[in-house]
Amino acid sequence: MDQFEKVDILLVEDSPEDAELAMRALRKGKLANHITWVKDGAEALEFIFRDGAYAGRSDQNPKLILLDLKLPKVDGIEVLRRVKADERTRVIPVVMVTSSAEGRDVIESYKLGVNSYLVKPVEFEQFSETVAKAGFYWMLMNKAPE
């Protein structure tokens, strides 16, 4: 089976340190066996819409997208806008995980249909705990459409 055949969580994060912490927290909590990490908004859109390098991947959508706001190439707001505007991807839960607590970012994200908005704690332990709790809720507790 191809590595993109089954994706539980798509992690869109440009910081390798934050991505590693997030993946470690999710795996430690046994919340996702299949995590795909992409490093910028353009790569995220290619993955989500099976374009470019990801044109051959299966048509199964991720169960959850953890999306950073401040990304190279295409920012998180634009990724969110395109995901929520498309019939094929609209129902995928998107959780913004970002260092921005700015009111306008929060409001714009919710206007575009974000399912949750989490501000990254600066401290390592708190960051890991925040990601683990978000993963637990969205992967185990929340009932998503089939």
Coordinates of N, CA and C in Angstrom, one line a residue:
M1 N 0.9 -1.2 0.0 CA 0.0 0.0 0.0 C 0.9 1.2 0.0
D2 N 0.6 2.2 -0.8 CA 1.3 3.4 -1.0 C 1.1 4.2 0.3
Q3 N 2.2 5.0 0.6 CA 2.2 5.8 1.9 C 1.0 6.8 2.0
F4 N 0.4 7.2 0.9 CA -0.7 8.1 1.0 C -2.0 7.5 0.8
E5 N -2.1 6.2 0.8 CA -3.3 5.4 0.5 C -4.3 5.7 1.7
K6 N -3.8 5.7 2.9 CA -4.7 6.0 4.0 C -4.1 7.1 4.9
V7 N -4.8 8.2 4.9 CA -4.3 9.3 5.7 C -5.3 9.7 6.8
D8 N -5.0 9.6 8.0 CA -5.9 10.0 9.1 C -5.8 11.5 9.3
I9 N -4.5 12.0 9.4 CA -4.3 13.4 9.7 C -3.3 14.0 8.7
L10 N -3.7 15.1 8.1 CA -2.8 15.9 7.3 C -2.3 17.1 8.2
L11 N -1.0 17.1 8.4 CA -0.4 18.2 9.2 C 0.3 19.1 8.3
V12 N -0.2 20.4 8.3 CA 0.4 21.4 7.5 C 1.1 22.4 8.4
E13 N 2.5 22.3 8.4 CA 3.3 23.0 9.3 C 4.7 23.3 8.7
D14 N 5.1 24.5 8.7 CA 6.4 24.8 8.1 C 7.6 24.7 9.1
S15 N 7.3 24.6 10.4 CA 8.4 24.5 11.4 C 8.6 23.0 11.6
P16 N 9.8 22.5 11.3 CA 10.1 21.1 11.5 C 10.0 20.7 13.0
E17 N 10.4 21.7 13.9 CA 10.3 21.4 15.3 C 8.9 21.2 15.8
D18 N 8.0 22.1 15.4 CA 6.6 22.0 15.7 C 6.0 20.8 15.1
A19 N 6.3 20.5 13.9 CA 5.8 19.3 13.2 C 6.2 18.0 14.0
E20 N 7.4 17.9 14.4 CA 7.9 16.8 15.1 C 7.2 16.6 16.4
L21 N 7.1 17.7 17.1 CA 6.3 17.7 18.4 C 4.9 17.2 18.2
A22 N 4.2 17.8 17.2 CA 2.8 17.4 17.0 C 2.7 16.0 16.6
M23 N 3.6 15.5 15.7 CA 3.5 14.1 15.3 C 3.8 13.1 16.5
R24 N 4.8 13.5 17.3 CA 5.1 12.7 18.5 C 3.9 12.6 19.4
A25 N 3.3 13.8 19.7 CA 2.1 13.8 20.6 C 1.0 13.0 20.1
L26 N 0.7 13.1 18.8 CA -0.4 12.3 18.2 C -0.1 10.8 18.2
R27 N 1.1 10.4 17.9 CA 1.5 9.0 18.0 C 1.5 8.5 19.4
K28 N 2.0 9.3 20.3 CA 2.1 8.8 21.7 C 0.7 8.5 22.2
G29 N -0.3 9.3 21.8 CA -1.6 9.1 22.3 C -2.4 8.1 21.4
K30 N -1.7 7.5 20.5 CA -2.2 6.5 19.6 C -3.5 7.0 18.9
L31 N -3.4 8.3 18.4 CA -4.5 9.0 17.8 C -4.5 8.9 16.3
A32 N -3.4 8.5 15.7 CA -3.3 8.5 14.2 C -2.2 7.6 13.8
N33 N -2.5 6.6 13.1 CA -1.4 5.7 12.5 C -0.8 6.3 11.3
H34 N -1.6 7.1 10.6 CA -1.2 7.6 9.3 C -1.2 9.1 9.3
I35 N -0.1 9.8 9.5 CA 0.0 11.2 9.6 C 0.9 11.6 8.4
T36 N 0.4 12.5 7.6 CA 1.2 13.1 6.5 C 1.5 14.5 6.8
W37 N 2.8 14.8 6.7 CA 3.3 16.2 7.0 C 3.7 16.9 5.7
V38 N 3.1 18.1 5.5 CA 3.5 18.9 4.3 C 4.0 20.2 4.9
K39 N 4.9 20.9 4.2 CA 5.6 22.0 4.8 C 5.2 23.4 4.3
D40 N 4.2 23.5 3.4 CA 3.7 24.8 3.0 C 2.3 24.6 2.4
G41 N 1.7 25.8 2.2 CA 0.3 25.8 1.8 C 0.1 25.3 0.3
A42 N 1.1 25.5 -0.5 CA 1.0 25.0 -1.9 C 1.0 23.5 -1.9
E43 N 1.9 22.9 -1.1 CA 2.0 21.4 -1.0 C 0.7 20.9 -0.4
A44 N 0.2 21.6 0.6 CA -1.1 21.1 1.2 C -2.2 21.1 0.2
L45 N -2.3 22.1 -0.7 CA -3.4 22.1 -1.7 C -3.2 21.0 -2.7
E46 N -1.9 20.8 -3.1 CA -1.7 19.6 -4.0 C -2.1 18.3 -3.4
F47 N -1.8 18.1 -2.1 CA -2.1 16.9 -1.5 C -3.7 16.8 -1.4
I48 N -4.3 17.8 -0.8 CA -5.8 17.7 -0.6 C -6.5 17.5 -1.9
F49 N -6.1 18.2 -3.0 CA -6.8 18.1 -4.3 C -6.2 17.1 -5.3
R50 N -5.2 16.3 -4.7 CA -4.6 15.3 -5.6 C -4.1 15.8 -6.9
D51 N -3.2 16.8 -6.7 CA -2.6 17.5 -7.9 C -1.1 17.4 -7.8
G52 N -0.4 17.7 -8.9 CA 1.1 17.8 -8.9 C 1.7 16.5 -8.4
A53 N 2.6 16.5 -7.4 CA 3.3 15.4 -6.9 C 2.3 14.3 -6.3
Y54 N 1.1 14.8 -5.9 CA 0.1 13.9 -5.3 C -1.0 13.5 -6.2
A55 N -0.9 13.7 -7.5 CA -1.9 13.4 -8.5 C -2.3 11.9 -8.4
G56 N -1.4 11.0 -8.1 CA -1.7 9.6 -8.1 C -2.2 9.0 -6.8
R57 N -2.4 9.8 -5.7 CA -2.8 9.3 -4.5 C -4.3 8.9 -4.5
S58 N -4.7 8.0 -3.6 CA -6.1 7.6 -3.5 C -7.0 8.8 -3.3
D59 N -8.3 8.6 -3.5 CA -9.2 9.7 -3.4 C -9.8 9.8 -2.0
Q60 N -9.2 9.1 -1.0 CA -9.7 9.2 0.4 C -9.2 10.5 1.0
N61 N -10.1 11.3 1.5 CA -9.7 12.5 2.2 C -9.1 12.2 3.6
P62 N -8.3 13.1 4.1 CA -7.8 13.0 5.4 C -9.0 13.1 6.4
K63 N -9.0 12.5 7.6 CA -10.0 12.6 8.5 C -10.0 14.0 9.3
L64 N -8.8 14.6 9.2 CA -8.5 15.8 10.0 C -7.4 16.6 9.3
I65 N -7.5 17.9 9.2 CA -6.4 18.7 8.8 C -6.0 19.6 9.9
L66 N -4.7 19.5 10.3 CA -4.2 20.5 11.3 C -3.4 21.5 10.5
L67 N -3.8 22.7 10.5 CA -3.3 23.7 9.6 C -2.7 24.9 10.3
D68 N -1.5 25.2 10.0 CA -0.8 26.4 10.5 C -1.3 27.6 9.7
L69 N -1.3 28.8 10.3 CA -1.8 30.0 9.6 C -0.7 30.6 8.8
K70 N 0.4 30.8 9.3 CA 1.5 31.5 8.7 C 2.4 30.5 7.9
L71 N 2.2 30.3 6.6 CA 2.9 29.3 5.8 C 3.5 30.0 4.6
P72 N 4.6 29.4 4.1 CA 5.2 29.9 2.9 C 4.3 29.5 1.7
K73 N 4.5 30.2 0.6 CA 3.9 30.0 -0.7 C 2.4 30.3 -0.7
V74 N 1.6 29.6 0.1 CA 0.2 29.9 0.2 C -0.2 29.8 1.7
D75 N -0.7 30.9 2.2 CA -1.0 30.9 3.7 C -2.2 30.1 4.1
G76 N -2.3 29.8 5.4 CA -3.3 28.9 5.9 C -4.7 29.4 5.7
I77 N -4.9 30.7 5.6 CA -6.3 31.3 5.3 C -6.7 30.9 3.9
E78 N -5.8 31.0 3.0 CA -6.1 30.6 1.6 C -6.4 29.1 1.5
V79 N -5.6 28.3 2.2 CA -5.8 26.8 2.1 C -7.2 26.5 2.7
L80 N -7.5 27.1 3.8 CA -8.8 27.0 4.4 C -9.9 27.4 3.5
R81 N -9.8 28.5 2.9 CA -10.8 29.1 1.9 C -11.0 28.0 0.8
R82 N -10.0 27.5 0.3 CA -10.2 26.5 -0.9 C -10.8 25.2 -0.4
V83 N -10.3 24.7 0.8 CA -10.9 23.5 1.3 C -12.4 23.6 1.6
K84 N -12.8 24.7 2.2 CA -14.2 24.9 2.6 C -15.1 25.3 1.4
A85 N -14.5 25.8 0.3 CA -15.2 26.2 -0.8 C -15.5 25.0 -1.8
D86 N -14.8 23.9 -1.6 CA -15.0 22.8 -2.6 C -15.9 21.7 -2.0
E87 N -16.8 21.3 -2.8 CA -17.8 20.3 -2.4 C -17.1 19.0 -1.9
R88 N -16.0 18.7 -2.6 CA -15.4 17.4 -2.3 C -14.7 17.4 -0.9
T89 N -14.3 18.6 -0.4 CA -13.5 18.7 0.8 C -14.1 19.5 1.9
R90 N -15.2 20.1 1.7 CA -15.9 21.0 2.6 C -16.1 20.3 4.0
V91 N -16.4 19.0 4.1 CA -16.7 18.4 5.4 C -15.5 17.9 6.2
I92 N -14.3 18.0 5.6 CA -13.1 17.7 6.3 C -12.9 18.6 7.5
P93 N -12.9 18.1 8.7 CA -12.6 19.0 9.9 C -11.2 19.7 9.7
V94 N -11.2 21.0 9.9 CA -9.9 21.7 9.8 C -9.7 22.4 11.1
V95 N -8.6 22.2 11.8 CA -8.2 22.8 13.0 C -7.0 23.7 12.8
M96 N -7.2 25.0 13.0 CA -6.1 25.9 12.8 C -5.2 25.8 14.1
V97 N -3.9 25.5 13.9 CA -3.0 25.4 15.1 C -1.9 26.4 14.7
T98 N -1.9 27.6 15.4 CA -1.1 28.7 15.0 C -0.6 29.5 16.2
S99 N 0.4 30.3 16.0 CA 0.9 31.1 17.1 C 0.2 32.5 17.1
S100 N -0.7 32.7 16.1 CA -1.4 34.0 16.0 C -2.7 34.0 16.9
A101 N -2.7 34.9 17.8 CA -3.9 35.1 18.6 C -4.7 36.3 18.2
E102 N -4.3 36.9 17.0 CA -4.9 38.1 16.6 C -6.3 37.9 16.2
G103 N -7.2 38.8 16.7 CA -8.6 38.7 16.5 C -9.0 38.6 15.1
R104 N -8.4 39.3 14.2 CA -8.8 39.3 12.8 C -8.5 37.9 12.2
D105 N -7.4 37.2 12.6 CA -7.1 35.9 12.1 C -8.2 34.9 12.6
V106 N -8.5 35.0 13.9 CA -9.6 34.1 14.4 C -10.9 34.3 13.7
I107 N -11.3 35.6 13.6 CA -12.6 35.9 12.9 C -12.6 35.4 11.5
E108 N -11.5 35.7 10.7 CA -11.5 35.3 9.3 C -11.5 33.8 9.2
S109 N -10.8 33.1 10.1 CA -10.8 31.6 10.0 C -12.2 31.1 10.3
Y110 N -12.9 31.6 11.2 CA -14.3 31.1 11.5 C -15.3 31.5 10.4
K111 N -15.1 32.7 9.8 CA -15.9 33.1 8.7 C -15.8 32.1 7.5
L112 N -14.6 31.6 7.3 CA -14.3 30.7 6.2 C -14.7 29.2 6.6
G113 N -15.1 29.0 7.8 CA -15.5 27.6 8.2 C -14.6 26.7 8.9
V114 N -13.6 27.3 9.6 CA -12.7 26.5 10.4 C -13.5 25.8 11.5
N115 N -13.1 24.6 11.8 CA -13.8 23.9 12.9 C -13.4 24.2 14.3
S116 N -12.1 24.6 14.4 CA -11.5 24.9 15.7 C -10.3 25.8 15.5
Y117 N -10.0 26.7 16.4 CA -8.8 27.6 16.3 C -8.0 27.5 17.6
L118 N -6.8 26.9 17.5 CA -6.0 26.7 18.7 C -4.7 27.6 18.6
V119 N -4.4 28.3 19.6 CA -3.2 29.1 19.7 C -2.1 28.2 20.3
K120 N -1.0 28.1 19.5 CA 0.1 27.2 20.0 C 0.7 27.8 21.3
P121 N 0.8 27.0 22.3 CA 1.5 27.5 23.5 C 3.0 27.5 23.2
V122 N 3.7 28.3 23.8 CA 5.2 28.4 23.6 C 5.9 27.3 24.2
E123 N 5.5 26.9 25.4 CA 6.2 25.8 26.1 C 5.9 24.4 25.5
F124 N 7.0 23.7 25.4 CA 7.0 22.3 24.8 C 5.9 21.4 25.3
E125 N 5.8 21.3 26.6 CA 4.9 20.4 27.2 C 3.4 20.8 26.9
Q126 N 3.2 22.1 27.0 CA 1.8 22.6 26.8 C 1.4 22.4 25.3
F127 N 2.4 22.6 24.4 CA 2.2 22.4 23.0 C 1.8 21.0 22.7
S128 N 2.6 20.1 23.2 CA 2.3 18.6 23.0 C 0.9 18.2 23.5
E129 N 0.6 18.8 24.7 CA -0.7 18.5 25.3 C -1.9 19.0 24.5
T130 N -1.7 20.2 24.0 CA -2.7 20.9 23.2 C -3.0 20.0 21.9
V131 N -1.9 19.6 21.3 CA -2.1 18.8 20.0 C -2.7 17.5 20.4
A132 N -2.3 16.9 21.4 CA -2.8 15.5 21.8 C -4.3 15.7 22.1
K133 N -4.7 16.7 22.9 CA -6.1 16.9 23.2 C -7.0 17.1 21.9
A134 N -6.4 18.0 21.1 CA -7.2 18.2 19.8 C -7.3 17.0 19.0
G135 N -6.2 16.2 18.9 CA -6.3 14.9 18.1 C -7.3 14.0 18.8
F136 N -7.3 13.9 20.1 CA -8.2 13.0 20.8 C -9.6 13.4 20.5
Y137 N -9.9 14.6 20.6 CA -11.3 15.1 20.3 C -11.7 14.8 18.8
W138 N -10.9 15.2 17.9 CA -11.3 15.1 16.5 C -11.2 13.7 15.9
M139 N -10.3 12.9 16.4 CA -10.2 11.5 15.9 C -11.0 10.5 16.6
L140 N -11.3 10.7 17.9 CA -12.0 9.7 18.7 C -13.4 10.1 19.2
M141 N -13.5 11.3 19.6 CA -14.8 11.7 20.2 C -15.8 12.3 19.2
N142 N -15.3 13.1 18.2 CA -16.2 13.7 17.3 C -16.7 12.7 16.3
K143 N -18.0 12.8 16.0 CA -18.6 12.0 14.9 C -18.6 12.8 13.6
A144 N -17.8 12.3 12.7 CA -17.7 12.9 11.4 C -18.5 12.3 10.3
P145 N -18.9 13.0 9.3 CA -19.7 12.3 8.2 C -18.8 11.3 7.5
E146 N -19.5 10.2 7.0 CA -18.7 9.1 6.4 C -18.3 9.6 5.0

